[in-house]
Short mmCIF file of C-alpha atoms in Angstrom, two decimals:
data_model
loop_
_atom_site.label_atom_id
_atom_site.label_comp_id
_atom_site.label_asym_id
_atom_site.label_seq_id
_atom_site.Cartn_x
_atom_site.Cartn_y
_atom_site.Cartn_z
CA MET A 82 78.08 80.03 108.07
CA ALA A 83 80.34 78.82 104.51
CA LYS A 84 83.34 81.69 103.58
CA THR A 85 83.25 83.06 99.78
CA ILE A 86 86.09 84.32 98.64
CA ILE A 87 85.27 87.13 96.23
CA PRO A 88 88.23 87.99 94.00
CA ILE A 89 88.89 91.76 92.72
CA GLY A 90 90.35 92.80 89.89
CA PRO A 91 93.97 92.52 89.17
CA TYR A 92 92.08 93.92 86.15
CA HIS A 93 88.76 95.02 87.04
CA PRO A 94 86.06 97.81 85.29
CA LEU A 95 86.14 99.68 88.40
CA GLN A 96 90.10 99.95 88.66
CA GLU A 97 91.73 101.82 86.26
CA GLU A 98 94.68 100.45 87.73
CA PRO A 99 95.80 97.10 88.51
CA GLU A 100 95.41 96.19 91.98
CA PHE A 101 93.79 92.91 93.57
CA PHE A 102 91.64 92.30 96.32
CA ILE A 103 90.54 89.27 98.00
CA LEU A 104 86.92 89.51 100.12
CA THR A 105 86.31 86.64 101.74
CA VAL A 106 83.18 87.01 102.80
CA GLU A 107 80.56 85.08 104.66
CA GLY A 108 77.12 86.30 103.21
CA GLU A 109 77.56 89.48 102.74
CA LYS A 110 79.69 90.84 105.62
CA VAL A 111 83.25 90.79 104.83
CA VAL A 112 85.55 88.74 107.35
CA ASP A 113 89.10 88.58 105.46
CA ILE A 114 90.74 90.74 103.00
CA ASP A 115 94.22 90.28 101.40
CA VAL A 116 96.26 93.22 99.14
CA HIS A 117 97.89 91.63 96.25
CA ILE A 118 100.36 94.96 94.53
CA GLY A 119 103.41 95.29 92.55
CA TYR A 120 101.09 94.97 89.01
CA ASN A 121 102.92 98.28 88.50
CA HIS A 122 106.42 97.83 89.54
CA ARG A 123 108.40 99.55 86.95
CA GLY A 124 111.89 99.74 88.92
CA ILE A 125 112.44 103.34 89.73
CA GLU A 126 114.07 103.87 92.81
CA LYS A 127 116.74 101.13 90.64
CA LEU A 128 116.78 103.21 87.84
CA SER A 129 117.05 106.68 89.02
CA GLU A 130 120.40 104.99 90.56
CA THR A 131 121.47 105.76 86.93
CA LYS A 132 119.89 108.53 85.74
CA THR A 133 122.00 111.93 86.43
CA PHE A 134 120.33 114.45 89.17
CA ASP A 135 118.57 116.24 86.54
CA GLN A 136 117.26 113.36 84.79
CA SER A 137 116.20 111.82 87.44
CA THR A 138 113.48 114.92 87.93
CA PHE A 139 112.10 113.59 84.16
CA VAL A 140 111.40 109.58 85.90
CA ILE A 141 109.80 110.37 88.77
CA GLU A 142 107.81 112.59 87.23
CA ARG A 143 106.54 109.73 85.46
CA ILE A 144 105.63 107.92 88.47
CA CYS A 145 102.33 109.33 87.95
CA GLY A 146 100.05 111.22 86.02
CA ILE A 147 98.39 112.80 89.06
CA CYS A 148 100.94 113.70 91.25
CA SER A 149 103.06 113.80 88.57
CA THR A 150 103.94 117.50 90.48
CA SER A 151 104.70 115.55 94.42
CA HIS A 152 107.27 113.59 93.13
CA PRO A 153 109.05 115.65 92.01
CA PHE A 154 108.55 118.82 94.58
CA ALA A 155 109.96 115.77 97.35
CA TYR A 156 112.56 114.90 95.20
CA THR A 157 114.00 118.63 94.32
CA ARG A 158 113.43 118.95 98.39
CA ALA A 159 115.35 116.11 99.21
CA VAL A 160 118.36 117.10 96.79
CA GLU A 161 117.96 120.62 98.42
CA ASP A 162 118.35 118.79 102.02
CA ILE A 163 121.60 117.73 100.95
CA ILE A 164 123.25 120.86 99.95
CA PRO A 165 121.44 122.65 102.00
CA ILE A 166 120.80 125.72 99.48
CA GLU A 167 117.60 127.75 100.30
CA VAL A 168 115.37 128.22 96.57
CA PRO A 169 114.60 131.71 95.93
CA GLU A 170 111.07 133.46 97.18
CA ARG A 171 109.82 133.68 93.79
CA ALA A 172 110.25 130.11 92.81
CA LYS A 173 108.86 128.85 96.15
CA TYR A 174 105.48 130.47 95.62
CA ILE A 175 105.25 129.02 91.61
CA ARG A 176 106.16 125.60 93.36
CA THR A 177 103.57 126.32 95.96
CA ILE A 178 100.74 127.42 93.15
CA ILE A 179 101.89 124.39 90.65
CA ALA A 180 101.71 122.08 93.58
CA GLU A 181 97.68 123.63 94.48
CA GLY A 182 96.49 123.79 90.96
CA GLU A 183 97.38 119.75 91.52
CA ARG A 184 95.89 119.69 93.97
CA ILE A 185 92.36 120.85 93.04
CA HIS A 186 92.29 118.53 89.80
CA SER A 187 92.93 115.59 91.66
CA HIS A 188 89.75 115.98 94.02
CA LEU A 189 87.93 116.87 91.67
CA LEU A 190 89.15 113.50 89.35
CA TRP A 191 88.87 111.83 92.45
CA LEU A 192 85.13 113.33 93.22
CA GLY A 193 83.76 112.61 90.25
CA LEU A 194 85.38 108.90 90.53
CA ALA A 195 83.38 108.55 93.92
CA GLY A 196 79.96 109.67 92.46
CA HIS A 197 80.79 107.07 89.27
CA PHE A 198 81.01 104.40 92.19
CA LEU A 199 78.48 105.62 93.65
CA GLY A 200 76.19 105.05 91.35
CA TYR A 201 75.31 108.77 91.40
CA ASP A 202 77.34 109.56 87.88
CA THR A 203 75.62 113.69 87.41
CA VAL A 204 78.33 114.17 90.40
CA PHE A 205 81.17 112.35 87.80
CA MET A 206 79.66 114.76 84.58
CA TRP A 207 80.29 117.32 87.13
CA THR A 208 83.22 117.48 89.05
CA TRP A 209 85.14 116.34 85.51
CA LYS A 210 84.10 119.12 83.87
CA LEU A 211 84.85 121.36 86.09
CA ARG A 212 88.43 119.97 86.26
CA GLU A 213 89.16 120.51 82.56
CA GLU A 214 88.93 124.21 83.78
CA ILE A 215 91.82 123.72 85.86
CA LEU A 216 93.42 121.53 83.66
CA ASP A 217 94.04 123.97 80.86
CA VAL A 218 94.96 127.05 84.06
CA MET A 219 97.45 124.76 84.20
CA GLU A 220 98.00 124.46 80.71
CA ILE A 221 98.84 128.09 80.56
CA LEU A 222 100.98 128.48 83.54
CA THR A 223 102.91 125.23 82.53
CA GLY A 224 102.29 124.60 78.84
CA ASN A 225 100.73 121.23 79.78
CA ARG A 226 98.32 119.74 81.08
CA ASN A 227 100.03 116.92 83.13
CA ASN A 228 103.23 115.99 83.46
CA TYR A 229 104.54 120.34 84.03
CA ALA A 230 107.68 119.60 84.40
CA MET A 231 108.60 122.59 85.96
CA PHE A 232 110.66 121.23 88.58
CA LYS A 233 114.02 121.06 88.84
CA PRO A 234 116.49 120.95 91.85
CA GLY A 235 117.33 124.68 93.14
CA GLY A 236 114.17 126.42 91.63
CA VAL A 237 111.60 126.04 88.90
CA ARG A 238 112.24 125.67 85.05
CA ARG A 239 109.95 127.98 83.86
CA ASP A 240 108.60 131.86 84.65
CA ILE A 241 105.50 132.65 85.48
CA LYS A 242 104.09 135.58 82.74
CA SER A 243 102.54 138.69 84.65
CA GLU A 244 100.13 138.64 81.18
CA ASP A 245 98.65 135.22 82.09
CA ILE A 246 98.06 136.09 86.19
CA PRO A 247 94.54 138.04 85.00
CA VAL A 248 93.64 135.73 82.86
CA VAL A 249 94.29 132.56 85.72
CA ILE A 250 92.40 134.13 88.72
CA LYS A 251 89.38 134.60 86.01
CA LYS A 252 89.48 131.26 84.84
CA ILE A 253 89.55 130.09 88.92
CA ASP A 254 86.99 132.27 89.78
CA SER A 255 84.57 131.24 87.25
CA ILE A 256 84.23 127.85 89.04
CA VAL A 257 83.69 129.02 92.67
CA PRO A 258 80.14 129.21 91.61
CA THR A 259 79.84 126.34 90.19
CA LEU A 260 81.59 124.11 93.04
CA GLU A 261 79.56 125.98 95.46
CA MET A 262 76.35 124.78 93.81
CA LEU A 263 79.07 121.03 93.77
CA LYS A 264 79.51 121.29 98.10
CA LYS A 265 75.57 121.95 98.58
CA ALA A 266 74.02 119.22 96.25
CA VAL A 267 77.12 116.77 97.41
CA ILE A 268 77.25 117.32 100.91
CA ASP A 269 73.21 117.43 101.30
CA ASP A 270 72.63 114.89 99.22
CA PRO A 271 69.91 113.07 100.77
CA VAL A 272 71.39 109.34 98.33
CA ILE A 273 74.97 110.20 99.36
CA HIS A 274 74.29 110.36 102.97
CA ALA A 275 72.73 106.74 102.71
CA ARG A 276 75.53 105.04 101.38
CA THR A 277 78.60 107.55 102.61
CA LYS A 278 77.81 107.67 106.65
CA GLY A 279 78.85 105.67 108.90
CA ILE A 280 80.38 103.14 106.11
CA GLY A 281 84.44 101.71 106.80
CA VAL A 282 84.98 104.47 109.62
CA LEU A 283 88.08 104.53 110.26
CA SER A 284 89.21 105.56 114.08
CA LYS A 285 91.56 107.68 115.45
CA GLU A 286 93.86 104.91 117.15
CA ASP A 287 93.89 103.16 114.06
CA ALA A 288 95.20 106.38 111.48
CA ILE A 289 98.00 106.39 114.17
CA ASN A 290 98.21 103.19 114.18
CA TYR A 291 98.72 102.55 110.34
CA CYS A 292 100.84 106.01 110.39
CA ALA A 293 97.51 107.30 107.65
CA LEU A 294 98.20 110.13 106.17
CA GLY A 295 96.57 112.88 104.04
CA PRO A 296 92.50 113.60 104.10
CA THR A 297 92.08 109.79 105.25
CA ALA A 298 93.76 110.08 108.30
CA ARG A 299 92.21 113.92 108.76
CA ALA A 300 88.84 113.06 108.19
CA SER A 301 89.79 110.68 111.17
CA GLY A 302 90.32 113.41 113.51
CA VAL A 303 94.06 112.81 113.01
CA ALA A 304 95.78 117.33 112.39
CA ARG A 305 98.31 115.55 110.37
CA ASP A 306 98.98 118.17 107.54
CA VAL A 307 102.67 118.37 106.35
CA ARG A 308 102.10 121.70 105.07
CA LYS A 309 101.33 122.99 108.45
CA ASN A 310 103.21 120.94 110.36
CA SER A 311 106.25 121.69 108.74
CA PRO A 312 105.71 124.46 106.69
CA TYR A 313 107.91 123.96 102.63
CA GLY A 314 107.34 126.15 99.71
CA ALA A 315 105.24 129.45 100.58
CA TYR A 316 102.49 127.25 102.56
CA ASP A 317 103.35 129.15 106.24
CA LYS A 318 103.24 132.93 104.36
CA VAL A 319 99.91 132.44 103.32
CA GLU A 320 96.53 132.50 105.24
CA TRP A 321 94.74 128.97 104.68
CA ASP A 322 93.15 126.20 107.41
CA MET A 323 93.77 123.49 107.20
CA ILE A 324 90.67 120.44 107.30
CA VAL A 325 90.04 118.43 110.18
CA THR A 326 86.66 115.80 110.64
CA HIS A 327 86.25 113.52 113.12
CA ASN A 328 84.01 110.58 112.54
CA GLY A 329 86.42 108.71 110.31
CA ASP A 330 83.67 107.11 107.66
CA VAL A 331 83.80 108.00 104.06
CA PHE A 332 81.39 110.45 104.00
CA ASP A 333 83.98 112.59 105.81
CA LYS A 334 86.33 111.86 103.61
CA LEU A 335 84.19 113.41 100.78
CA VAL A 336 84.08 116.62 102.63
CA VAL A 337 87.47 116.98 103.82
CA ARG A 338 88.35 116.66 100.09
CA VAL A 339 86.16 119.11 99.17
CA LEU A 340 86.37 121.68 101.40
CA GLU A 341 90.19 121.74 100.51
CA VAL A 342 89.37 122.37 97.27
CA PHE A 343 88.18 125.89 98.23
CA GLU A 344 91.80 126.16 100.29
CA SER A 345 94.06 125.90 97.69
CA ILE A 346 91.92 127.90 96.03
CA LYS A 347 92.57 130.18 98.77
CA ILE A 348 95.76 129.08 98.50
CA ILE A 349 96.78 129.88 94.44
CA LYS A 350 95.11 133.69 94.65
CA ASN A 351 96.99 134.67 97.64
CA CYS A 352 100.19 133.23 95.95
CA PHE A 353 99.47 135.64 92.23
CA LEU A 354 98.63 138.84 95.26
CA ASN A 355 101.84 138.07 97.06
CA LEU A 356 104.25 137.58 94.25
CA PRO A 357 107.35 138.23 94.82
CA GLY A 358 110.31 139.34 91.86
CA GLY A 359 113.45 138.44 91.10
CA GLU A 360 115.29 134.50 90.14
CA ILE A 361 113.44 131.53 89.96
CA ASP A 362 116.83 129.28 90.29
CA ALA A 363 119.94 129.23 92.14
CA ASN A 364 121.78 127.84 89.78
CA ILE A 365 123.23 124.40 91.61
CA LYS A 366 126.46 123.40 90.34
CA ASP A 367 127.66 120.30 92.21
CA ILE A 368 125.87 118.10 94.77
CA PRO A 369 128.33 117.27 98.33
CA PRO A 370 128.68 113.65 98.95
CA GLY A 371 125.56 113.37 101.44
CA GLU A 372 122.19 112.84 102.23
CA GLY A 373 118.96 114.76 102.37
CA ILE A 374 115.31 114.39 102.44
CA GLY A 375 112.28 115.85 100.85
CA HIS A 376 108.78 115.08 101.85
CA ILE A 377 106.05 117.03 100.86
CA GLU A 378 102.02 117.11 101.03
CA ALA A 379 100.45 115.43 97.88
CA PRO A 380 96.62 115.93 97.63
CA ARG A 381 96.67 111.69 98.72
CA GLY A 382 98.83 112.84 102.33
CA GLU A 383 103.01 112.92 102.76
CA CYS A 384 105.40 112.21 99.49
CA PHE A 385 108.12 111.53 100.87
CA HIS A 386 111.48 111.24 99.27
CA TYR A 387 115.39 109.97 100.92
CA VAL A 388 118.28 110.67 98.17
CA ARG A 389 121.84 109.56 99.21
CA SER A 390 124.73 111.16 97.01
CA ASP A 391 128.39 109.91 96.74
CA GLY A 392 129.37 113.02 95.50
CA THR A 393 129.61 111.97 91.25
CA ASN A 394 126.44 113.43 89.48
CA ARG A 395 124.36 110.18 90.12
CA PRO A 396 122.39 109.10 93.51
CA VAL A 397 123.66 106.38 94.76
CA ARG A 398 119.95 105.43 96.42
CA HIS A 399 116.86 107.41 95.57
CA LYS A 400 113.77 105.43 98.08
CA VAL A 401 109.72 107.08 97.29
CA ARG A 402 107.33 106.72 99.29
CA ALA A 403 103.79 107.42 97.78
CA PRO A 404 100.91 108.37 100.14
CA THR A 405 98.93 105.23 98.93
CA PHE A 406 102.04 103.05 100.98
CA MET A 407 100.75 103.91 104.15
CA ASN A 408 96.67 104.47 102.95
CA LEU A 409 96.31 101.67 101.31
CA PRO A 410 96.82 99.24 104.39
CA THR A 411 94.91 100.98 106.06
CA TYR A 412 91.58 99.30 104.38
CA LYS A 413 91.97 96.17 106.61
CA ALA A 414 91.22 98.53 109.38
CA THR A 415 87.75 99.87 107.63
CA VAL A 416 86.19 97.31 105.40
CA ILE A 417 86.25 94.16 107.54
CA GLY A 418 82.80 93.91 108.92
CA GLU A 419 81.47 96.11 106.28
CA ASP A 420 78.59 94.88 103.75
CA ILE A 421 80.54 93.80 100.31
CA SER A 422 78.70 96.10 98.12
CA ASP A 423 79.99 98.76 100.47
CA ALA A 424 83.44 97.27 99.99
CA THR A 425 84.19 99.56 96.84
CA ILE A 426 83.49 103.02 97.94
CA ILE A 427 85.51 102.48 101.18
CA LEU A 428 88.26 101.28 99.45
CA ALA A 429 88.07 104.85 96.63
CA ALA A 430 87.99 106.59 100.26
CA ILE A 431 90.97 105.99 100.30
CA ASP A 432 92.34 107.73 96.85
CA PRO A 433 93.77 104.69 95.69
CA CYS A 434 96.20 106.39 92.90
CA TYR A 435 94.21 106.64 89.60
CA CYS A 436 96.51 107.62 86.41
CA CYS A 437 93.83 109.66 83.40
CA THR A 438 94.43 111.85 80.80
CA GLU A 439 91.94 112.20 78.94
CA ARG A 440 89.83 115.55 76.44
CA MET A 441 87.21 116.79 76.34
CA THR A 442 86.83 117.09 72.81
CA VAL A 443 84.73 114.32 70.72
CA CYS A 444 86.36 114.27 67.49
CA ASN A 445 83.30 112.83 64.42
CA THR A 446 85.75 111.53 61.35
CA LYS A 447 83.06 110.70 59.59
CA ARG A 448 81.14 114.68 59.33
CA LYS A 449 84.38 116.62 60.35
CA LYS A 450 82.85 117.94 63.40
CA ILE A 451 84.24 118.64 66.67
CA TYR A 452 82.51 118.81 69.20
CA SER A 453 82.72 121.55 71.99
CA GLY A 454 81.54 120.95 75.62
CA GLU A 455 78.11 123.18 74.40
CA ASP A 456 77.00 121.79 71.46
CA LEU A 457 77.74 118.37 73.74
CA ILE A 458 75.20 120.06 76.65
CA LYS A 459 72.69 121.39 73.30
CA LEU A 460 72.27 117.96 72.21
CA SER A 461 71.81 116.11 75.36
CA ARG A 462 69.42 118.38 76.45
CA GLU A 463 67.00 117.74 72.62
CA LYS A 464 68.35 113.86 72.93
CA THR A 465 65.98 115.11 77.04
CA LYS A 466 63.05 116.94 75.25
CA ILE A 467 62.60 113.65 72.80
CA LEU A 468 62.63 111.60 75.55
CA ARG A 469 60.14 112.63 77.61
CA ASN A 470 58.15 114.07 74.93
CA LYS A 471 57.91 110.33 73.91
CA MET A 472 57.14 109.51 77.65
CA GLY A 473 54.18 112.09 77.82
CA VAL A 474 56.55 114.25 80.36
CA LYS A 475 55.56 117.70 80.86
CA MET B 96 108.76 119.86 124.35
CA ARG B 97 111.32 121.40 122.61
CA ARG B 98 113.96 120.47 119.96
CA GLU B 99 116.99 120.65 122.70
CA GLU B 100 115.17 118.56 125.16
CA VAL B 101 113.69 116.22 123.20
CA LEU B 102 117.47 115.19 122.17
CA CYS B 103 118.80 115.13 125.41
CA ASP B 104 116.16 112.79 126.77
CA LEU B 105 116.95 110.72 124.11
CA ARG B 106 121.31 110.23 124.79
CA LYS B 107 120.44 110.25 128.70
CA LYS B 108 117.49 107.25 128.26
CA PHE B 109 119.71 105.67 125.51
CA LYS B 110 122.78 105.83 126.36
CA ASP B 111 124.15 102.78 125.68
CA ASP B 112 122.16 102.44 122.68
CA ILE B 113 123.37 105.48 120.69
CA ILE B 114 126.64 105.08 119.11
CA GLU B 115 126.25 108.23 117.14
CA VAL B 116 124.09 111.91 116.67
CA LEU B 117 124.45 114.12 113.90
CA ASP B 118 122.57 116.93 113.93
CA LYS B 119 122.49 117.82 110.77
CA SER B 120 119.89 120.99 110.12
CA PRO B 121 117.03 122.14 112.64
CA LYS B 122 114.87 120.07 111.15
CA ARG B 123 117.11 116.76 110.34
CA VAL B 124 118.60 115.28 113.28
CA TYR B 125 119.91 110.99 112.30
CA ILE B 126 120.74 108.57 115.13
CA GLU B 127 122.73 105.63 114.65
CA ILE B 128 121.58 103.20 117.36
CA LYS B 129 122.63 99.24 118.19
CA PRO B 130 120.59 97.05 116.12
CA GLU B 131 119.40 95.31 118.88
CA SER B 132 117.93 98.09 120.59
CA ILE B 133 115.65 99.15 117.70
CA ILE B 134 112.73 98.36 119.56
CA GLN B 135 112.89 100.04 122.67
CA VAL B 136 114.11 103.30 121.07
CA ALA B 137 111.41 102.71 118.00
CA SER B 138 108.84 102.50 120.91
CA TYR B 139 109.92 105.35 122.95
CA ILE B 140 110.00 108.11 119.60
CA PHE B 141 106.79 106.43 118.83
CA LYS B 142 104.91 105.85 121.70
CA ASP B 143 105.90 108.47 124.15
CA LEU B 144 107.49 111.01 121.94
CA LYS B 145 104.03 110.71 119.97
CA ALA B 146 106.29 110.64 115.71
CA ARG B 147 104.95 109.38 113.32
CA PHE B 148 106.67 106.91 111.21
CA ASN B 149 106.87 108.12 107.79
CA THR B 150 108.60 104.72 106.02
CA ALA B 151 112.02 103.05 106.66
CA SER B 152 115.22 102.73 103.80
CA GLY B 153 117.50 100.65 103.27
CA VAL B 154 120.58 100.77 101.97
CA ASP B 155 123.92 98.30 100.47
CA THR B 156 126.67 100.91 101.14
CA ARG B 157 130.12 98.72 100.37
CA TYR B 158 130.27 96.93 104.45
CA HIS B 159 126.98 96.91 105.50
CA MET B 160 124.27 97.05 104.95
CA GLU B 161 122.03 99.80 106.66
CA ILE B 162 118.32 100.39 107.90
CA LEU B 163 116.95 104.43 107.92
CA TYR B 164 114.32 104.37 109.91
CA HIS B 165 112.31 108.07 109.39
CA PHE B 166 110.31 109.63 112.27
CA LEU B 167 108.76 113.09 112.61
CA ILE B 168 107.90 114.59 115.43
CA GLU B 169 104.84 117.04 114.29
CA ASP B 170 104.56 119.43 116.84
CA ILE B 171 108.65 120.29 116.64
CA ASN B 172 108.94 119.09 113.24
CA LEU B 173 111.95 117.48 113.44
CA LEU B 174 112.63 114.55 111.70
CA ILE B 175 114.52 111.60 113.70
CA SER B 176 116.70 109.16 111.48
CA LEU B 177 117.28 106.33 113.39
CA ARG B 178 120.28 104.79 111.12
CA VAL B 179 121.08 101.35 111.71
CA LYS B 180 124.31 99.03 110.67
CA LEU B 181 123.78 95.90 109.63
CA GLN B 182 126.84 93.56 109.07
CA LYS B 183 126.92 90.92 106.31
CA PRO B 184 125.89 88.22 105.66
CA LYS B 185 123.79 88.33 108.86
CA LEU B 186 120.93 90.64 108.05
CA GLU B 187 118.74 90.53 110.51
CA ILE B 188 116.19 92.23 113.00
CA ASP B 189 113.74 92.78 115.07
CA SER B 190 110.44 93.81 112.99
CA LEU B 191 108.59 97.14 114.21
CA SER B 192 105.23 96.01 113.02
CA THR B 193 104.65 94.34 116.04
CA ILE B 194 104.61 98.07 117.56
CA PHE B 195 103.10 99.06 115.46
CA GLU B 196 100.87 98.18 111.93
CA GLY B 197 102.16 101.74 109.65
CA ALA B 198 105.91 99.21 108.80
CA ASN B 199 104.35 96.04 107.84
CA TRP B 200 104.52 96.61 104.80
CA ILE B 201 107.63 99.02 103.70
CA GLU B 202 109.14 95.96 106.00
CA ARG B 203 108.03 93.73 103.10
CA GLU B 204 109.21 95.48 100.51
CA ILE B 205 112.88 95.72 102.52
CA HIS B 206 112.44 91.90 102.97
CA GLU B 207 112.15 91.14 98.49
CA ILE B 208 114.31 94.04 97.27
CA LEU B 209 117.19 93.76 99.95
CA GLY B 210 117.21 90.71 101.63
CA ILE B 211 117.03 91.30 104.95
CA ASN B 212 115.12 89.46 107.52
CA PHE B 213 112.41 91.26 109.92
CA LYS B 214 112.56 88.99 113.69
CA GLY B 215 108.64 88.53 114.06
CA HIS B 216 107.00 89.57 111.64
CA PRO B 217 103.70 88.53 111.27
CA ASP B 218 103.68 88.06 107.71
CA LEU B 219 106.95 88.29 104.90
CA ARG B 220 105.29 87.62 101.64
CA ARG B 221 106.42 89.20 98.45
CA LEU B 222 104.84 92.91 98.06
CA LEU B 223 106.33 94.11 94.48
CA LEU B 224 108.63 91.53 93.20
CA PRO B 225 106.04 89.30 90.57
CA ASP B 226 105.59 85.55 91.78
CA ASP B 227 107.84 84.22 89.35
CA TRP B 228 111.42 86.32 90.41
CA PRO B 229 113.63 83.45 91.85
CA ASP B 230 114.55 83.55 95.48
CA GLY B 231 117.25 84.53 97.09
CA VAL B 232 117.82 87.39 93.53
CA TYR B 233 117.38 91.35 95.42
CA PRO B 234 117.87 92.83 92.83
CA LEU B 235 118.82 96.56 95.14
CA ARG B 236 121.73 94.85 96.66
CA ARG B 237 125.37 96.62 94.88
CA ASP B 238 125.97 92.70 93.56
CA TYR B 239 122.64 92.44 91.71
CA LYS B 240 123.42 90.68 88.11
CA GLU B 241 120.57 90.66 85.50
CA TRP B 242 119.09 86.73 86.06
CA ASP B 243 116.53 86.81 83.12
CA LYS B 244 118.41 86.06 79.92
CA ASN B 245 114.78 87.76 77.77
CA ALA B 246 114.23 90.54 79.78
CA ILE B 247 114.83 93.89 78.31
CA ARG B 248 115.23 95.75 81.47
CA ASP B 249 118.81 96.51 80.92
CA ARG B 250 118.99 97.21 76.99
CA GLY B 251 119.65 99.96 75.88
CA VAL B 252 119.32 102.29 79.09
#
């Protein structure tokens, strides 16, 4: 049969970031794939060498809007590994809370996008509305919805006020019933089963061979989580479980992420419960010559930073390895032999890093009215009523 | 296997290949090895010790080009960094992507930003740099100079 080449990207409505996939198909079957990246290459490693250790924290926070905690977290741990120094207990707990908040909003964002890719926009609407609550929580804790600027080598920049804690816990508790509903709706849904079960299987051997990370590896039965394997922050002080499933298909990756959201909520609440008092900063003065490695579990897998210092106030070399760098090549192992219609969801299943900072409020300048979430729901219900009346449905 | 056993085992098995072992902290060990032994040592660590390959990082120092291959043994929480020093100007080393697929992209990246040739790599095309980037210009080398007169890269930083 004749081979056809189908290009996806570099700019494609399905992808929020530029990546270029060249799919070779025979009829409906994908027989080969080539991935071109580099459209987003900004030379941040090079840029970081021209900044001081403190300034670098802000530069690398801007690597990604969604993982804006993971990169500073790994980087500060690398700098602390050079000295070496332990950060104060309270700072460890605050770091853990921020990192888990980020995991919840990142996983919810992915779940919404996955629903959108499957043509199931109800999931998309629900999860992104839930995500708003978490972003509000982050705004209460840090002052920002993304790019929290909380981390610095040696500790954190801002303390959590004790009067904020009950508000935050109440807000987090309020999303749990909807999440439970969503979990049942997604995991038991026959449409999602039909589209994701047995699709894009990454075998355990391939996961090890490609050095896959995070939910991508855990869905294939590889119990790999930096939070458990080499604990940092407060992860060894609070109770939580690592979610591992064994089929390796898109459905299992979805299940891992949905269940991890519940674990993250557990971790955050435990951290608030046991939050110790004391200092939040170890006050690092000088960074001696040497090299350090920091790695943490980002929402998508391990985020790895290597920093070398020569005793001046700037790093000599700063290597950044984001989790998608290891996960994207697994696309080659999962997509070949599948249908072209499944290619997009298989790609989405590894959760390549998307960037988004949208807000809910819609401004109507003509009528000078700002719609809230409740108003939009009311409007949508009215519209449905009108449509039902028109069609004669009761 | 415990941490001490792993290190002892490595020292015994590769006593001719290891140049220096730097036991930095309970979680980090840096082992400098000869460049020609990278395949044996790396495949032993990856296959027999069941380590995970994190990534590799290339550093241009004054006298030589360094590559650090980072491996994490997850059960005992030990991060082993294999250090190789390549003498300038002969920058060549065996590719690890023949042992495991995870090294494929990072070697492509090091190849284009530092100009190190990985022997036996199946596909050393460019990964990150644009197509109009000139050949033989490596952005992370110490002697890198801005080649594009119209670039805004170096202005006002």
